[in-house]
mmCIF file of C-alpha atoms and ligand atoms in Angstrom:
data_model
loop_
_atom_site.group_PDB
_atom_site.id
_atom_site.type_symbol
_atom_site.label_atom_id
_atom_site.label_comp_id
_atom_site.label_asym_id
_atom_site.label_seq_id
_atom_site.Cartn_x
_atom_site.Cartn_y
_atom_site.Cartn_z
ATOM 1 C CA MET L 1 128.244 90.032 94.530
ATOM 2 C CA LEU L 2 127.801 89.942 90.351
ATOM 3 C CA GLU L 3 130.464 89.504 87.566
ATOM 4 C CA ILE L 4 129.570 89.732 84.127
ATOM 5 C CA LYS L 5 132.009 89.393 81.440
ATOM 6 C CA ASP L 6 131.735 89.832 77.504
ATOM 7 C CA LEU L 7 128.261 88.356 77.527
ATOM 8 C CA HIS L 8 126.881 87.884 73.849
ATOM 9 C CA VAL L 9 122.981 86.878 73.199
ATOM 10 C CA SER L 10 120.609 87.172 69.892
ATOM 11 C CA TYR L 11 117.712 86.377 69.237
ATOM 12 C CA GLY L 12 117.322 85.370 65.805
ATOM 13 C CA GLY L 13 118.850 87.829 63.454
ATOM 14 C CA ILE L 14 118.790 90.532 66.473
ATOM 15 C CA GLN L 15 122.241 90.629 68.449
ATOM 16 C CA ALA L 16 120.640 92.010 71.852
ATOM 17 C CA LEU L 17 123.967 91.963 73.683
ATOM 18 C CA ARG L 18 127.383 92.465 71.954
ATOM 19 C CA GLY L 19 129.929 92.014 74.899
ATOM 20 C CA VAL L 20 128.672 93.269 77.970
ATOM 21 C CA SER L 21 130.627 93.515 81.343
ATOM 22 C CA LEU L 22 129.859 94.605 84.529
ATOM 23 C CA ASN L 23 130.489 94.318 88.321
ATOM 24 C CA VAL L 24 128.136 94.729 90.836
ATOM 25 C CA PRO L 25 129.785 94.407 94.576
ATOM 26 C CA ASP L 26 127.940 93.892 97.831
ATOM 27 C CA GLY L 27 126.163 96.885 99.345
ATOM 28 C CA LYS L 28 126.380 98.969 95.929
ATOM 29 C CA ILE L 29 123.602 99.909 93.565
ATOM 30 C CA VAL L 30 124.613 100.094 90.148
ATOM 31 C CA THR L 31 122.065 101.493 87.313
ATOM 32 C CA LEU L 32 122.020 100.753 83.726
ATOM 33 C CA ILE L 33 120.804 103.527 81.657
ATOM 34 C CA GLY L 34 120.332 103.705 78.055
ATOM 35 C CA ALA L 35 117.822 104.092 75.151
ATOM 36 C CA ASN L 36 114.661 101.458 74.467
ATOM 37 C CA GLY L 37 116.569 98.339 72.988
ATOM 38 C CA ALA L 38 119.767 98.926 73.893
ATOM 39 C CA GLY L 39 119.694 95.703 76.076
ATOM 40 C CA LYS L 40 119.242 96.648 79.278
ATOM 41 C CA SER L 41 116.673 94.093 80.302
ATOM 42 C CA THR L 42 118.101 91.121 78.478
ATOM 43 C CA ALA L 43 121.139 91.731 80.508
ATOM 44 C CA LEU L 44 119.079 91.219 83.676
ATOM 45 C CA SER L 45 117.528 88.382 82.286
ATOM 46 C CA LEU L 46 120.876 86.559 81.842
ATOM 47 C CA ILE L 47 122.018 87.302 85.423
ATOM 48 C CA ALA L 48 118.601 86.281 86.764
ATOM 49 C CA GLY L 49 119.010 83.050 84.926
ATOM 50 C CA GLU L 50 115.936 83.263 82.792
ATOM 51 C CA ASN L 51 117.732 83.051 79.762
ATOM 52 C CA ALA L 52 121.512 81.674 78.609
ATOM 53 C CA PRO L 53 124.037 83.951 77.031
ATOM 54 C CA GLN L 54 125.716 82.378 73.730
ATOM 55 C CA SER L 55 129.167 83.444 75.490
ATOM 56 C CA GLY L 56 130.408 85.108 78.080
ATOM 57 C CA LYS L 57 130.639 84.876 81.832
ATOM 58 C CA ILE L 58 128.205 85.134 84.708
ATOM 59 C CA LEU L 59 129.653 84.970 88.322
ATOM 60 C CA ARG L 60 126.679 85.043 90.866
ATOM 61 C CA PHE L 61 128.191 85.205 94.395
ATOM 62 C CA GLY L 62 131.685 84.202 93.260
ATOM 63 C CA ALA L 63 130.418 81.016 91.143
ATOM 64 C CA HIS L 64 129.551 80.126 87.377
ATOM 65 C CA THR L 65 126.154 78.937 88.388
ATOM 66 C CA ARG L 66 123.079 79.091 85.827
ATOM 67 C CA GLY L 67 119.202 79.134 86.712
ATOM 68 C CA TYR L 68 117.192 80.076 89.603
ATOM 69 C CA ASP L 69 119.065 80.887 92.871
ATOM 70 C CA ALA L 70 116.630 81.707 95.826
ATOM 71 C CA ARG L 71 119.346 84.496 96.617
ATOM 72 C CA ILE L 72 118.448 86.416 93.721
ATOM 73 C CA ALA L 73 115.292 88.544 93.682
ATOM 74 C CA TRP L 74 114.054 90.274 90.114
ATOM 75 C CA LEU L 75 111.464 92.743 89.650
ATOM 76 C CA VAL L 76 110.835 92.425 85.999
ATOM 77 C CA GLN L 77 109.658 95.201 83.845
ATOM 78 C CA ASP L 78 106.096 94.171 83.491
ATOM 79 C CA VAL L 79 105.464 93.506 86.646
ATOM 80 C CA ARG L 80 101.810 91.621 86.063
ATOM 81 C CA ALA L 81 104.126 88.522 85.029
ATOM 82 C CA LEU L 82 104.784 88.469 89.032
ATOM 83 C CA PHE L 83 101.176 88.012 89.898
ATOM 84 C CA MET L 84 99.842 84.588 90.296
ATOM 85 C CA LYS L 85 96.342 85.295 92.559
ATOM 86 C CA GLN L 86 93.212 86.874 92.736
ATOM 87 C CA THR L 87 93.749 89.090 95.345
ATOM 88 C CA VAL L 88 96.931 91.320 96.067
ATOM 89 C CA GLU L 89 97.041 89.517 99.740
ATOM 90 C CA ASP L 90 97.179 86.143 98.306
ATOM 91 C CA ASP L 91 99.261 87.056 96.089
ATOM 92 C CA LEU L 92 101.973 88.024 98.339
ATOM 93 C CA PHE L 93 101.258 84.567 100.454
ATOM 94 C CA ASP L 94 101.898 83.225 97.247
ATOM 95 C CA PHE L 95 105.573 83.672 97.446
ATOM 96 C CA PHE L 96 106.102 81.024 100.187
ATOM 97 C CA ASP L 97 104.131 78.391 97.727
ATOM 98 C CA ASP L 98 107.050 76.140 97.356
ATOM 99 C CA LYS L 99 109.063 77.217 100.693
ATOM 100 C CA LYS L 100 109.100 75.519 104.048
ATOM 101 C CA MET L 101 108.507 78.194 106.747
ATOM 102 C CA PRO L 102 106.255 78.531 109.913
ATOM 103 C CA ASP L 103 103.277 79.953 109.222
ATOM 104 C CA ALA L 104 103.851 83.034 111.713
ATOM 105 C CA GLU L 105 106.828 83.630 109.892
ATOM 106 C CA LYS L 106 105.140 83.928 106.757
ATOM 107 C CA ARG L 107 102.412 86.418 108.256
ATOM 108 C CA ALA L 108 105.126 88.503 109.636
ATOM 109 C CA ARG L 109 106.780 89.263 106.330
ATOM 110 C CA VAL L 110 103.680 89.870 104.647
ATOM 111 C CA ASP L 111 102.506 92.181 107.270
ATOM 112 C CA ARG L 112 106.068 93.908 107.114
ATOM 113 C CA VAL L 113 105.530 94.862 103.290
ATOM 114 C CA ILE L 114 102.454 95.518 103.720
ATOM 115 C CA ARG L 115 102.756 98.176 105.885
ATOM 116 C CA LEU L 116 106.035 99.295 104.028
ATOM 117 C CA TRP L 117 104.229 99.795 100.798
ATOM 118 C CA GLY L 118 101.083 100.927 101.925
ATOM 119 C CA LEU L 119 98.823 98.423 100.797
ATOM 120 C CA GLU L 120 96.484 97.635 103.312
ATOM 121 C CA ALA L 121 93.664 98.916 101.358
ATOM 122 C CA LEU L 122 94.669 97.100 98.340
ATOM 123 C CA LEU L 123 94.775 93.254 100.009
ATOM 124 C CA ASP L 124 91.334 92.382 98.555
ATOM 125 C CA ARG L 125 91.795 93.731 94.858
ATOM 126 C CA HIS L 126 92.666 92.020 91.910
ATOM 127 C CA PRO L 127 96.192 92.771 91.110
ATOM 128 C CA TYR L 128 95.410 93.431 87.610
ATOM 129 C CA ASP L 129 92.668 95.925 88.491
ATOM 130 C CA LEU L 130 95.551 98.096 90.302
ATOM 131 C CA SER L 131 96.617 101.428 88.774
ATOM 132 C CA GLY L 132 100.198 101.370 87.369
ATOM 133 C CA GLY L 133 101.590 102.794 90.751
ATOM 134 C CA GLU L 134 99.630 100.632 93.279
ATOM 135 C CA MET L 135 100.567 97.651 91.038
ATOM 136 C CA GLN L 136 104.354 98.600 91.084
ATOM 137 C CA ARG L 137 104.098 98.878 94.811
ATOM 138 C CA ALA L 138 102.324 95.268 95.477
ATOM 139 C CA ALA L 139 104.984 93.735 93.250
ATOM 140 C CA LEU L 140 107.903 95.481 94.703
ATOM 141 C CA ALA L 141 106.676 94.215 98.097
ATOM 142 C CA LYS L 142 106.374 90.683 96.455
ATOM 143 C CA VAL L 143 109.714 90.896 95.451
ATOM 144 C CA LEU L 144 111.181 92.180 98.592
ATOM 145 C CA LEU L 145 109.660 89.519 100.495
ATOM 146 C CA ALA L 146 112.819 87.262 98.946
ATOM 147 C CA GLU L 147 114.846 89.099 101.083
ATOM 148 C CA PRO L 148 117.832 88.560 98.438
ATOM 149 C CA ARG L 149 121.179 88.857 98.350
ATOM 150 C CA LEU L 150 121.402 90.401 94.596
ATOM 151 C CA LEU L 151 118.448 92.390 93.840
ATOM 152 C CA LEU L 152 117.628 93.267 90.186
ATOM 153 C CA LEU L 153 115.095 95.997 89.555
ATOM 154 C CA ASP L 154 113.605 96.767 85.960
ATOM 155 C CA GLU L 155 112.503 100.186 86.006
ATOM 156 C CA PRO L 156 111.122 100.079 90.042
ATOM 157 C CA THR L 157 110.515 104.010 89.705
ATOM 158 C CA LYS L 158 107.764 103.247 87.054
ATOM 159 C CA GLY L 159 104.342 104.819 88.444
ATOM 160 C CA LEU L 160 105.486 105.564 91.811
ATOM 161 C CA ASP L 161 104.414 109.282 93.101
ATOM 162 C CA ALA L 162 107.199 111.083 94.849
ATOM 163 C CA ALA L 163 106.405 110.006 98.601
ATOM 164 C CA PHE L 164 106.833 106.149 97.331
ATOM 165 C CA LYS L 165 109.843 106.996 95.087
ATOM 166 C CA THR L 166 111.471 108.616 98.748
ATOM 167 C CA GLN L 167 110.248 105.238 100.308
ATOM 168 C CA LEU L 168 112.099 102.888 97.858
ATOM 169 C CA ALA L 169 115.038 105.021 97.848
ATOM 170 C CA GLY L 170 114.956 104.317 102.092
ATOM 171 C CA ILE L 171 114.507 100.576 101.149
ATOM 172 C CA LEU L 172 117.452 100.440 98.756
ATOM 173 C CA ALA L 173 119.535 102.300 101.354
ATOM 174 C CA LYS L 174 118.940 100.131 103.892
ATOM 175 C CA LEU L 175 119.327 96.858 101.676
ATOM 176 C CA ARG L 176 122.891 98.350 100.503
ATOM 177 C CA ALA L 177 123.600 98.963 104.289
ATOM 178 C CA ASP L 178 122.769 94.939 104.838
ATOM 179 C CA GLY L 179 125.580 94.189 102.023
ATOM 180 C CA VAL L 180 122.993 93.281 98.991
ATOM 181 C CA ALA L 181 124.175 93.996 95.693
ATOM 182 C CA ILE L 182 121.639 96.081 93.863
ATOM 183 C CA LEU L 183 121.757 96.272 90.031
ATOM 184 C CA MET L 184 118.782 98.747 88.996
ATOM 185 C CA VAL L 185 117.503 99.528 85.165
ATOM 186 C CA THR L 186 115.976 103.050 84.765
ATOM 187 C CA HIS L 187 115.114 105.744 82.571
ATOM 188 C CA ASP L 188 114.590 107.974 85.847
ATOM 189 C CA LEU L 189 117.701 109.888 85.830
ATOM 190 C CA ASP L 190 116.653 112.280 88.836
ATOM 191 C CA PHE L 191 116.546 108.778 91.075
ATOM 192 C CA CYS L 192 119.710 107.473 89.546
ATOM 193 C CA ALA L 193 121.713 110.530 90.310
ATOM 194 C CA ALA L 194 120.587 110.556 93.938
ATOM 195 C CA TYR L 195 121.041 107.122 94.784
ATOM 196 C CA ALA L 196 123.413 105.004 92.608
ATOM 197 C CA ASP L 197 127.147 104.382 93.341
ATOM 198 C CA ARG L 198 127.719 103.765 89.859
ATOM 199 C CA VAL L 199 126.063 104.455 86.321
ATOM 200 C CA ALA L 200 126.584 101.989 83.359
ATOM 201 C CA LEU L 201 125.414 103.477 79.903
ATOM 202 C CA VAL L 202 124.046 100.637 77.821
ATOM 203 C CA PHE L 203 124.662 101.157 73.949
ATOM 204 C CA ASP L 204 123.728 99.311 71.144
ATOM 205 C CA GLY L 205 124.157 95.956 73.262
ATOM 206 C CA ALA L 206 127.362 96.873 75.351
ATOM 207 C CA VAL L 207 128.561 99.086 78.096
ATOM 208 C CA ALA L 208 129.788 102.313 76.677
ATOM 209 C CA SER L 209 130.848 104.258 79.530
ATOM 210 C CA GLU L 210 130.836 103.714 83.512
HETATM 211 P P1 ATP H 1 113.598 99.513 77.060
HETATM 212 O O1 ATP H 1 114.346 100.577 77.594
HETATM 213 O O2 ATP H 1 112.943 99.740 76.129
HETATM 214 O O3 ATP H 1 112.780 98.492 78.181
HETATM 215 P P2 ATP H 1 116.192 97.554 76.824
HETATM 216 O O4 ATP H 1 117.287 98.231 76.851
HETATM 217 O O5 ATP H 1 115.648 96.757 78.391
HETATM 218 O O6 ATP H 1 114.867 98.108 76.263
HETATM 219 P P3 ATP H 1 115.577 95.050 75.624
HETATM 220 O O7 ATP H 1 114.470 94.781 76.296
HETATM 221 O O8 ATP H 1 116.782 93.981 76.382
HETATM 222 O O9 ATP H 1 116.144 96.274 75.818
HETATM 223 O O10 ATP H 1 115.981 94.510 74.294
HETATM 224 C C1 ATP H 1 117.152 94.412 73.392
HETATM 225 C C2 ATP H 1 116.905 93.922 72.025
HETATM 226 O O11 ATP H 1 116.864 92.682 71.800
HETATM 227 C C3 ATP H 1 115.598 94.774 71.266
HETATM 228 O O12 ATP H 1 116.436 94.951 70.286
HETATM 229 C C4 ATP H 1 114.593 94.016 71.168
HETATM 230 O O13 ATP H 1 113.749 93.915 70.372
HETATM 231 C C5 ATP H 1 115.187 92.347 71.432
HETATM 232 N N1 ATP H 1 114.681 91.372 72.328
HETATM 233 C C6 ATP H 1 114.433 91.412 73.668
HETATM 234 N N2 ATP H 1 113.793 90.046 74.147
HETATM 235 C C7 ATP H 1 113.431 89.607 72.809
HETATM 236 C C8 ATP H 1 112.958 88.192 72.580
HETATM 237 N N3 ATP H 1 112.436 87.505 73.331
HETATM 238 N N4 ATP H 1 112.780 87.766 71.331
HETATM 239 C C9 ATP H 1 113.458 88.880 70.086
HETATM 240 N N5 ATP H 1 113.627 89.765 70.286
HETATM 241 C C10 ATP H 1 114.113 90.044 71.567
#
């Protein structure tokens, strides 16, 4: 569960957020739509704990915690930032680098996301050499290894063809049924109309309507 209230943040002279408030209950998909520069990605970065707001409240799982939280996964807008290793397969295992887990469990989780995202033929490729859509699939696979309770997605359908969009919709529906709170930034209004429980329109650093 996520609750944010009256978030303000500015970068130098630019007021990126001027009072964003929003709730994402467990088991719901809430989307943020709005023009370039409206403040959508900035809102996600505050929720993920990457940046701190100048003022306002962020309640994650009912608590005012700050910073990294293993229950939160964030698909950033430029997914290149998520890749750390020389091959797609090593990169998936990279997710477990700082986590104590039996090797068999790591392998099982990795194999599951490989199958889910059809990554079999891409495992030996360098993540940066993939096409836009392939890169997006590898990134979604890595993010979902976290098995999060709060999932933040910045333009998740970017580059995905129709079949993988449907695949993504199915995965989101399952996470939603499992009670995961999902906050998605998107410019894909068809996807939003088909799968979101609520849509918030961000305009000029605030939620203009929901
Ligand atoms: P888009 O749809 O293009 O992704 P957005 O709604 O996600 O846009 P943000 O990326 O949150 O918008 O940007 C909001 C404002 O803050 C913009 O004016 C942007 O230029 C500015 N901004 C964002 N990050 C930074 C930063 N690190 N330093 C300076 N300005 C920034």
